[in-house]
Amino acid sequence: MSGDPFDEGATSLLRQPKAVWATAGASVVAFMGIGLVDPILPSIAKGLEATPSQVSLLFTSYFLITAVAMLVTGFVSSRIGGRKTLLLGLALVVVFAGLSGTSHSVGELVGFRAGWGLGNALFVSTALAVIVGAAAGGSAAAILLYESALGLGMACGPLLGAVLGDASWRFPFFGTAALMAIGFLAITAFLKEQPRPARKTSLLDPVRALGHGGLASAAASAFFYNYAFFTVLAFTPFVLNMSPYRSGAVFFAWGVLLAVFSVLIAPRLQERFGSLRVLGASLVLMAVDLVVLGYGNHAVAIACTVVSGAFIGLNNTVYTELALGVSDAPRPVASAGYNFVRWFAAAAAPFLAPKIEEWTNLHVPFVVAALAALAGAAIVGVRRRALTMEAASHSAAKAGGPAAVADEAEPAPAG
């Protein structure tokens, strides 16, 4: 095959049906909801007279429910179809995001965020499967489009939170509800029902899928990586202690780097060095960045927060491809099992980081996050053969033979 695979993927990325664009657009808003509260965490704490550890439960409840809901998404979508599952998820987000803006206590807000997490889980996990199934250009273009939506949402979420949150911490929640309502209408109008799988997914299928050594290794590594990721996302705003606008600007720059590295840089680095080498190196560099963030002055902490977006972008792309390609389970089932494991870390980090600071000092939460990133890299190194050989075997089976498999351990020279 001639030409630049990335350029071919980028061309395919732009030639998509309206249904794919509608789903991707709603996905942008869904991912915006993750980082939306970042710039307003201190404002929420002040407005509801809560401590940082109490406010951090907004992330914990959200991702804990998201993790558990991953066992339900395939069960639901295989019975009612992908389109109805997307619409159900969007409807739940609209309702609970709106209710979040009416909260009068941290307890209420944490509860509403849990309902939001359920809706987001139903939508996000199904959206990836729908985009992969409906996109033109194959799974590579679909994953690139999904990562583009993730990066754009992560970048714009803090910015929207800052702009609306400057007037009141309640407005970002109402804004998200309105945007998701627009996404609901777009999917209703443009997305036709997707073919249902021949076999209905049971609640335990994602857990059984984790019996596959390659998928289990990817999920375990992603678990530790997500702990580091969400220490940055949920704990750093309290460390920076800036106004919503300034914090929003920092995390917007962070999100831009995340988007650029996930969509533009990651594919080129993977082509040149191989996915696992890129992933291992990125996790180690992220660990270094976290230690410097924890011990640097305010300006250094801002710079390291922004730079971490580059490593997170690289990691997100590689982990997504591993989760979808390493297992012989159907993609939605493998994705659900993988996400079931990794989102538990996303729930743990926002709760534990402030607690660790209370027990020790400001530096230690970042040291713990750095160690988690290194643990993720160690699993990639130790389980490299399982991740490489099993992924290659699965790719060969799909492509029709071993001749189609590139040697991950010895990537071909670029150029």
XYZ file of C-alpha atoms in Angstrom:
415
model
C 0.000 0.000 0.000
C 1.396 3.395 -0.946
C 0.932 6.818 0.528
C 0.704 8.078 4.092
C -1.824 6.030 6.106
C -2.481 8.994 8.325
C -3.300 11.259 5.375
C -5.622 8.585 4.022
C -7.304 8.338 7.426
C -7.625 12.119 7.646
C -9.259 12.231 4.211
C -11.705 9.497 5.219
C -12.384 11.381 8.429
C -14.002 14.264 6.549
C -16.240 12.133 4.317
C -18.813 10.833 6.738
C -22.599 10.383 6.679
C -24.765 12.898 8.540
C -25.553 10.236 11.139
C -21.863 9.942 12.032
C -21.453 13.717 12.323
C -24.563 13.956 14.503
C -23.256 11.240 16.826
C -19.781 12.753 16.903
C -21.217 16.210 17.658
C -23.205 14.875 20.577
C -20.063 13.043 21.718
C -18.206 16.368 21.859
C -20.811 17.689 24.295
C -20.737 14.454 26.298
C -16.963 14.774 26.764
C -17.368 18.462 27.547
C -19.367 17.374 30.579
C -16.299 15.646 32.050
C -14.108 18.750 32.218
C -16.940 21.251 32.512
C -16.746 21.461 36.301
C -12.956 21.886 36.427
C -12.809 25.709 36.438
C -15.774 26.001 38.817
C -14.749 23.443 41.459
C -13.534 26.175 43.861
C -16.697 28.195 43.112
C -18.908 25.185 43.828
C -17.035 24.580 47.084
C -17.567 28.200 48.087
C -21.199 28.358 46.945
C -22.202 25.156 48.740
C -19.837 25.671 51.711
C -18.038 22.407 50.991
C -14.465 21.159 51.313
C -12.330 20.143 48.302
C -12.681 16.465 49.219
C -16.483 16.813 49.329
C -16.628 18.603 45.973
C -14.324 16.000 44.434
C -17.134 13.499 44.958
C -18.716 15.083 41.871
C -16.167 13.148 39.856
C -16.251 10.064 42.081
C -20.010 9.529 41.882
C -20.002 10.277 38.162
C -17.283 7.784 37.259
C -18.271 5.116 39.782
C -21.710 4.910 38.212
C -20.117 5.117 34.748
C -17.889 2.126 35.565
C -20.733 -0.058 36.813
C -22.983 1.053 33.958
C -20.465 -0.333 31.459
C -21.813 -3.780 32.320
C -25.287 -2.585 31.384
C -24.673 -0.695 28.138
C -24.171 -3.736 25.909
C -27.076 -5.529 27.597
C -29.354 -2.578 26.834
C -28.129 -1.719 23.324
C -28.282 -5.332 22.112
C -31.953 -5.401 23.094
C -33.305 -1.979 22.150
C -30.728 -1.019 19.484
C -27.933 1.520 19.330
C -30.109 4.496 18.350
C -32.545 4.094 21.238
C -29.667 3.549 23.657
C -28.016 6.781 22.510
C -31.278 8.675 22.914
C -31.897 7.165 26.352
C -28.418 8.191 27.474
C -28.838 11.718 26.108
C -32.232 12.082 27.788
C -30.766 11.079 31.161
C -27.920 13.581 30.745
C -30.353 16.386 29.879
C -32.468 15.654 32.957
C -29.648 15.189 35.469
C -27.434 17.996 34.142
C -30.395 20.326 34.495
C -31.135 19.063 38.004
C -27.451 19.534 38.935
C -27.874 23.248 38.331
C -30.716 23.372 40.866
C -28.755 21.708 43.702
C -28.762 23.279 47.163
C -26.246 20.927 48.788
C -23.206 18.886 47.869
C -25.193 15.718 48.531
C -27.838 16.673 45.973
C -25.214 17.648 43.394
C -23.269 14.405 43.905
C -26.475 12.396 43.473
C -27.456 14.216 40.292
C -23.949 13.750 38.896
C -24.358 10.009 39.464
C -27.486 10.012 37.303
C -25.577 12.065 34.741
C -22.845 9.408 34.786
C -25.367 6.679 33.981
C -26.645 8.618 30.985
C -23.149 9.421 29.826
C -22.099 5.761 30.066
C -25.039 4.639 27.939
C -24.271 7.306 25.373
C -20.460 7.304 25.169
C -19.926 3.542 24.991
C -22.669 3.133 22.400
C -21.499 6.169 20.406
C -18.125 4.561 19.726
C -19.775 1.386 18.442
C -22.224 3.406 16.300
C -19.449 5.561 14.809
C -17.327 2.483 14.051
C -20.325 0.780 12.431
C -21.551 3.746 10.390
C -18.338 5.611 9.519
C -16.863 5.606 6.021
C -13.201 4.661 5.752
C -13.108 1.741 8.198
C -12.385 1.519 11.911
C -9.195 3.636 11.717
C -11.145 6.676 10.483
C -13.890 5.980 13.026
C -11.462 5.860 15.956
C -9.783 9.032 14.691
C -13.172 10.753 14.575
C -14.066 9.517 18.062
C -10.744 10.739 19.461
C -11.307 14.082 17.713
C -14.646 14.401 19.489
C -13.011 13.456 22.782
C -10.213 15.991 22.359
C -12.525 18.801 21.251
C -14.901 18.092 24.124
C -12.089 17.985 26.669
C -10.765 21.303 25.334
C -14.090 23.124 25.157
C -15.568 21.793 28.416
C -13.355 23.875 30.735
C -13.781 26.921 28.486
C -17.579 26.651 28.584
C -17.419 26.047 32.333
C -15.321 29.188 32.781
C -17.461 31.465 30.601
C -20.785 30.372 32.085
C -19.391 29.746 35.567
C -18.061 33.279 35.893
C -21.655 34.442 36.414
C -22.771 31.457 38.504
C -21.511 27.939 39.090
C -25.019 26.739 38.200
C -25.027 28.006 34.601
C -22.572 25.433 33.123
C -24.929 22.637 34.149
C -27.896 24.321 32.463
C -25.734 24.999 29.390
C -24.765 21.333 29.112
C -28.397 20.254 29.402
C -29.323 22.600 26.545
C -26.485 21.379 24.298
C -27.307 17.727 24.937
C -30.942 18.447 24.091
C -29.711 19.726 20.701
C -27.671 16.519 20.322
C -30.817 14.512 21.112
C -32.688 16.281 18.301
C -29.790 15.819 15.841
C -29.554 12.071 16.444
C -33.334 11.748 16.258
C -33.263 13.438 12.858
C -30.176 11.921 11.225
C -29.397 8.524 12.770
C -31.294 5.502 11.578
C -31.528 2.421 13.744
C -28.381 0.315 13.589
C -28.513 -3.453 12.976
C -28.727 -5.338 16.243
C -26.181 -8.064 16.992
C -27.216 -11.619 16.202
C -26.574 -12.555 19.837
C -27.836 -10.498 22.760
C -25.175 -9.379 25.219
C -25.494 -10.582 28.800
C -24.542 -8.520 31.844
C -21.497 -10.713 32.460
C -20.132 -10.771 28.898
C -17.830 -7.761 29.480
C -16.420 -9.455 32.598
C -15.890 -12.704 30.691
C -14.108 -10.736 27.954
C -11.519 -9.715 30.542
C -10.449 -13.349 30.694
C -8.544 -12.591 27.494
C -4.941 -11.892 28.500
C -4.388 -9.019 26.094
C -7.575 -7.157 27.019
C -6.997 -7.729 30.749
C -3.470 -6.332 30.412
C -4.695 -3.265 28.516
C -7.415 -2.666 31.104
C -5.036 -3.069 34.062
C -2.536 -0.658 32.548
C -5.317 1.811 31.709
C -6.574 1.589 35.310
C -3.319 3.003 36.665
C -3.055 5.520 33.844
C -6.566 6.798 34.554
C -5.669 7.349 38.190
C -2.893 9.684 37.044
C -5.116 11.305 34.399
C -7.914 12.170 36.807
C -5.574 13.386 39.505
C -4.656 16.089 37.004
C -8.247 16.743 35.978
C -9.939 16.752 39.391
C -7.243 17.772 41.894
C -5.103 20.310 40.039
C -7.805 23.066 39.973
C -7.605 23.259 43.766
C -3.807 23.443 43.621
C -3.830 26.213 41.006
C -6.591 28.057 42.927
C -7.379 30.461 40.082
C -10.464 32.336 38.929
C -12.837 30.404 36.644
C -11.570 32.312 33.594
C -7.887 31.676 34.332
C -8.461 28.039 35.258
C -10.620 27.604 32.162
C -7.843 29.048 29.983
C -5.291 26.643 31.484
C -7.479 23.610 30.894
C -8.484 24.833 27.443
C -4.780 24.875 26.481
C -4.480 21.444 28.125
C -7.417 20.182 26.060
C -6.026 21.616 22.820
C -2.776 19.715 23.356
C -4.789 16.600 24.204
C -6.726 16.921 20.941
C -3.676 17.672 18.781
C -1.623 14.791 20.169
C -4.462 12.265 20.104
C -5.552 13.012 16.535
C -2.474 14.369 14.723
C 0.641 13.221 16.576
C -0.279 9.783 17.944
C -0.918 8.117 14.544
C 2.447 9.297 13.193
C 4.359 8.193 16.281
C 2.608 4.815 16.227
C 3.507 4.366 12.569
C 7.150 5.141 13.256
C 7.802 3.499 16.625
C 4.904 1.119 17.284
C 1.967 1.586 19.648
C 3.428 -0.035 22.738
C 6.685 1.893 22.574
C 4.755 5.137 22.235
C 2.486 4.194 25.139
C 5.303 3.141 27.467
C 7.391 6.249 26.772
C 4.377 8.551 27.141
C 3.455 7.064 30.518
C 7.020 7.492 31.828
C 7.167 11.109 30.620
C 3.775 11.758 32.174
C 5.101 10.478 35.511
C 8.035 12.903 35.305
C 5.664 15.743 34.443
C 3.469 14.953 37.461
C 6.396 15.010 39.888
C 7.553 18.379 38.539
C 3.966 19.646 38.751
C 3.742 18.609 42.383
C 7.017 20.210 43.476
C 7.198 23.246 41.153
C 6.050 26.781 41.850
C 2.733 28.147 40.581
C 4.007 28.987 37.077
C 5.664 25.576 36.736
C 2.462 23.861 37.918
C 0.476 25.681 35.213
C 2.995 24.714 32.523
C 3.079 21.066 33.615
C -0.718 20.899 33.740
C -0.892 22.086 30.119
C 1.932 19.764 28.986
C 0.233 16.756 30.574
C -2.468 17.121 27.912
C 0.032 15.955 25.283
C 0.756 12.701 27.121
C -2.914 12.134 27.896
C -3.775 12.598 24.213
C -1.195 10.022 23.133
C -2.295 7.561 25.797
C -6.007 7.896 25.047
C -5.542 7.046 21.377
C -3.306 4.026 21.960
C -5.445 2.613 24.759
C -8.626 2.950 22.682
C -7.049 1.067 19.782
C -5.697 -1.630 22.096
C -9.083 -2.137 23.732
C -10.826 -2.466 20.360
C -8.177 -4.566 18.623
C -6.475 -6.837 21.138
C -9.436 -9.058 22.033
C -11.401 -11.578 19.998
C -14.611 -10.427 21.717
C -17.063 -8.202 19.808
C -15.927 -4.583 19.941
C -18.795 -3.302 22.156
C -18.234 -6.130 24.644
C -14.451 -5.667 24.745
C -14.874 -1.898 25.111
C -17.355 -2.347 27.964
C -15.045 -4.716 29.866
C -12.079 -2.421 29.379
C -14.024 0.674 30.463
C -15.506 -1.166 33.439
C -11.995 -1.551 34.846
C -10.461 1.801 33.956
C -13.326 4.036 35.106
C -12.951 2.747 38.664
C -9.610 4.558 38.771
C -11.298 7.702 37.457
C -13.682 7.417 40.413
C -10.903 6.753 42.932
C -8.441 9.517 42.026
C -10.702 12.549 42.670
C -11.621 11.121 46.088
C -8.184 9.935 47.164
C -6.041 12.867 45.984
C -7.557 15.457 48.386
C -7.546 12.876 51.183
C -3.859 12.123 50.599
C -3.136 15.848 50.772
C -5.014 16.081 54.082
C -3.032 13.141 55.471
C 0.353 14.291 54.160
C 1.041 17.424 52.097
C 0.357 18.981 48.700
C 3.184 17.136 46.925
C 2.329 13.534 47.746
C -0.880 13.196 45.638
C 1.186 13.952 42.534
C 3.890 11.490 43.574
C 1.205 8.811 43.969
C -0.203 9.724 40.537
C 3.296 9.511 39.026
C 3.779 6.053 40.553
C 0.439 5.011 39.068
C 1.585 6.133 35.610
C 4.804 4.153 36.052
C 2.767 1.104 37.112
C 0.798 1.429 33.865
C 4.050 1.574 31.898
C 5.422 -1.452 33.786
C 2.368 -3.523 32.841
C 2.846 -2.562 29.190
C 6.485 -3.675 29.427
C 5.857 -6.917 31.293
C 2.812 -7.872 29.231
C 4.243 -6.598 25.936
C 4.230 -10.031 24.328
C 0.578 -10.654 25.198
C -0.450 -7.213 23.983
C 1.608 -7.491 20.788
C 1.099 -11.119 19.763
C -2.566 -11.373 20.657
C -3.336 -8.083 18.913
C -1.398 -9.247 15.861
C -3.152 -12.605 15.841
C -6.557 -10.942 16.032
C -5.641 -8.417 13.310
C -4.435 -11.224 11.047
C -7.658 -13.117 11.512
C -9.678 -10.058 10.552
C -7.423 -9.184 7.608
C -7.378 -12.729 6.282
C -3.894 -13.928 7.111
C -0.547 -13.203 8.713
C 0.766 -11.288 5.723
C -1.399 -8.337 6.694
C 0.121 -8.030 10.168
C 2.812 -5.444 10.864
C 5.457 -6.456 13.366
C 4.830 -4.270 16.414
C 8.128 -5.216 18.033
C 10.148 -4.186 14.971
C 8.359 -1.296 13.258
C 9.347 -0.505 9.719
C 11.430 2.625 9.197
C 9.385 5.707 8.438
C 9.647 7.518 5.154
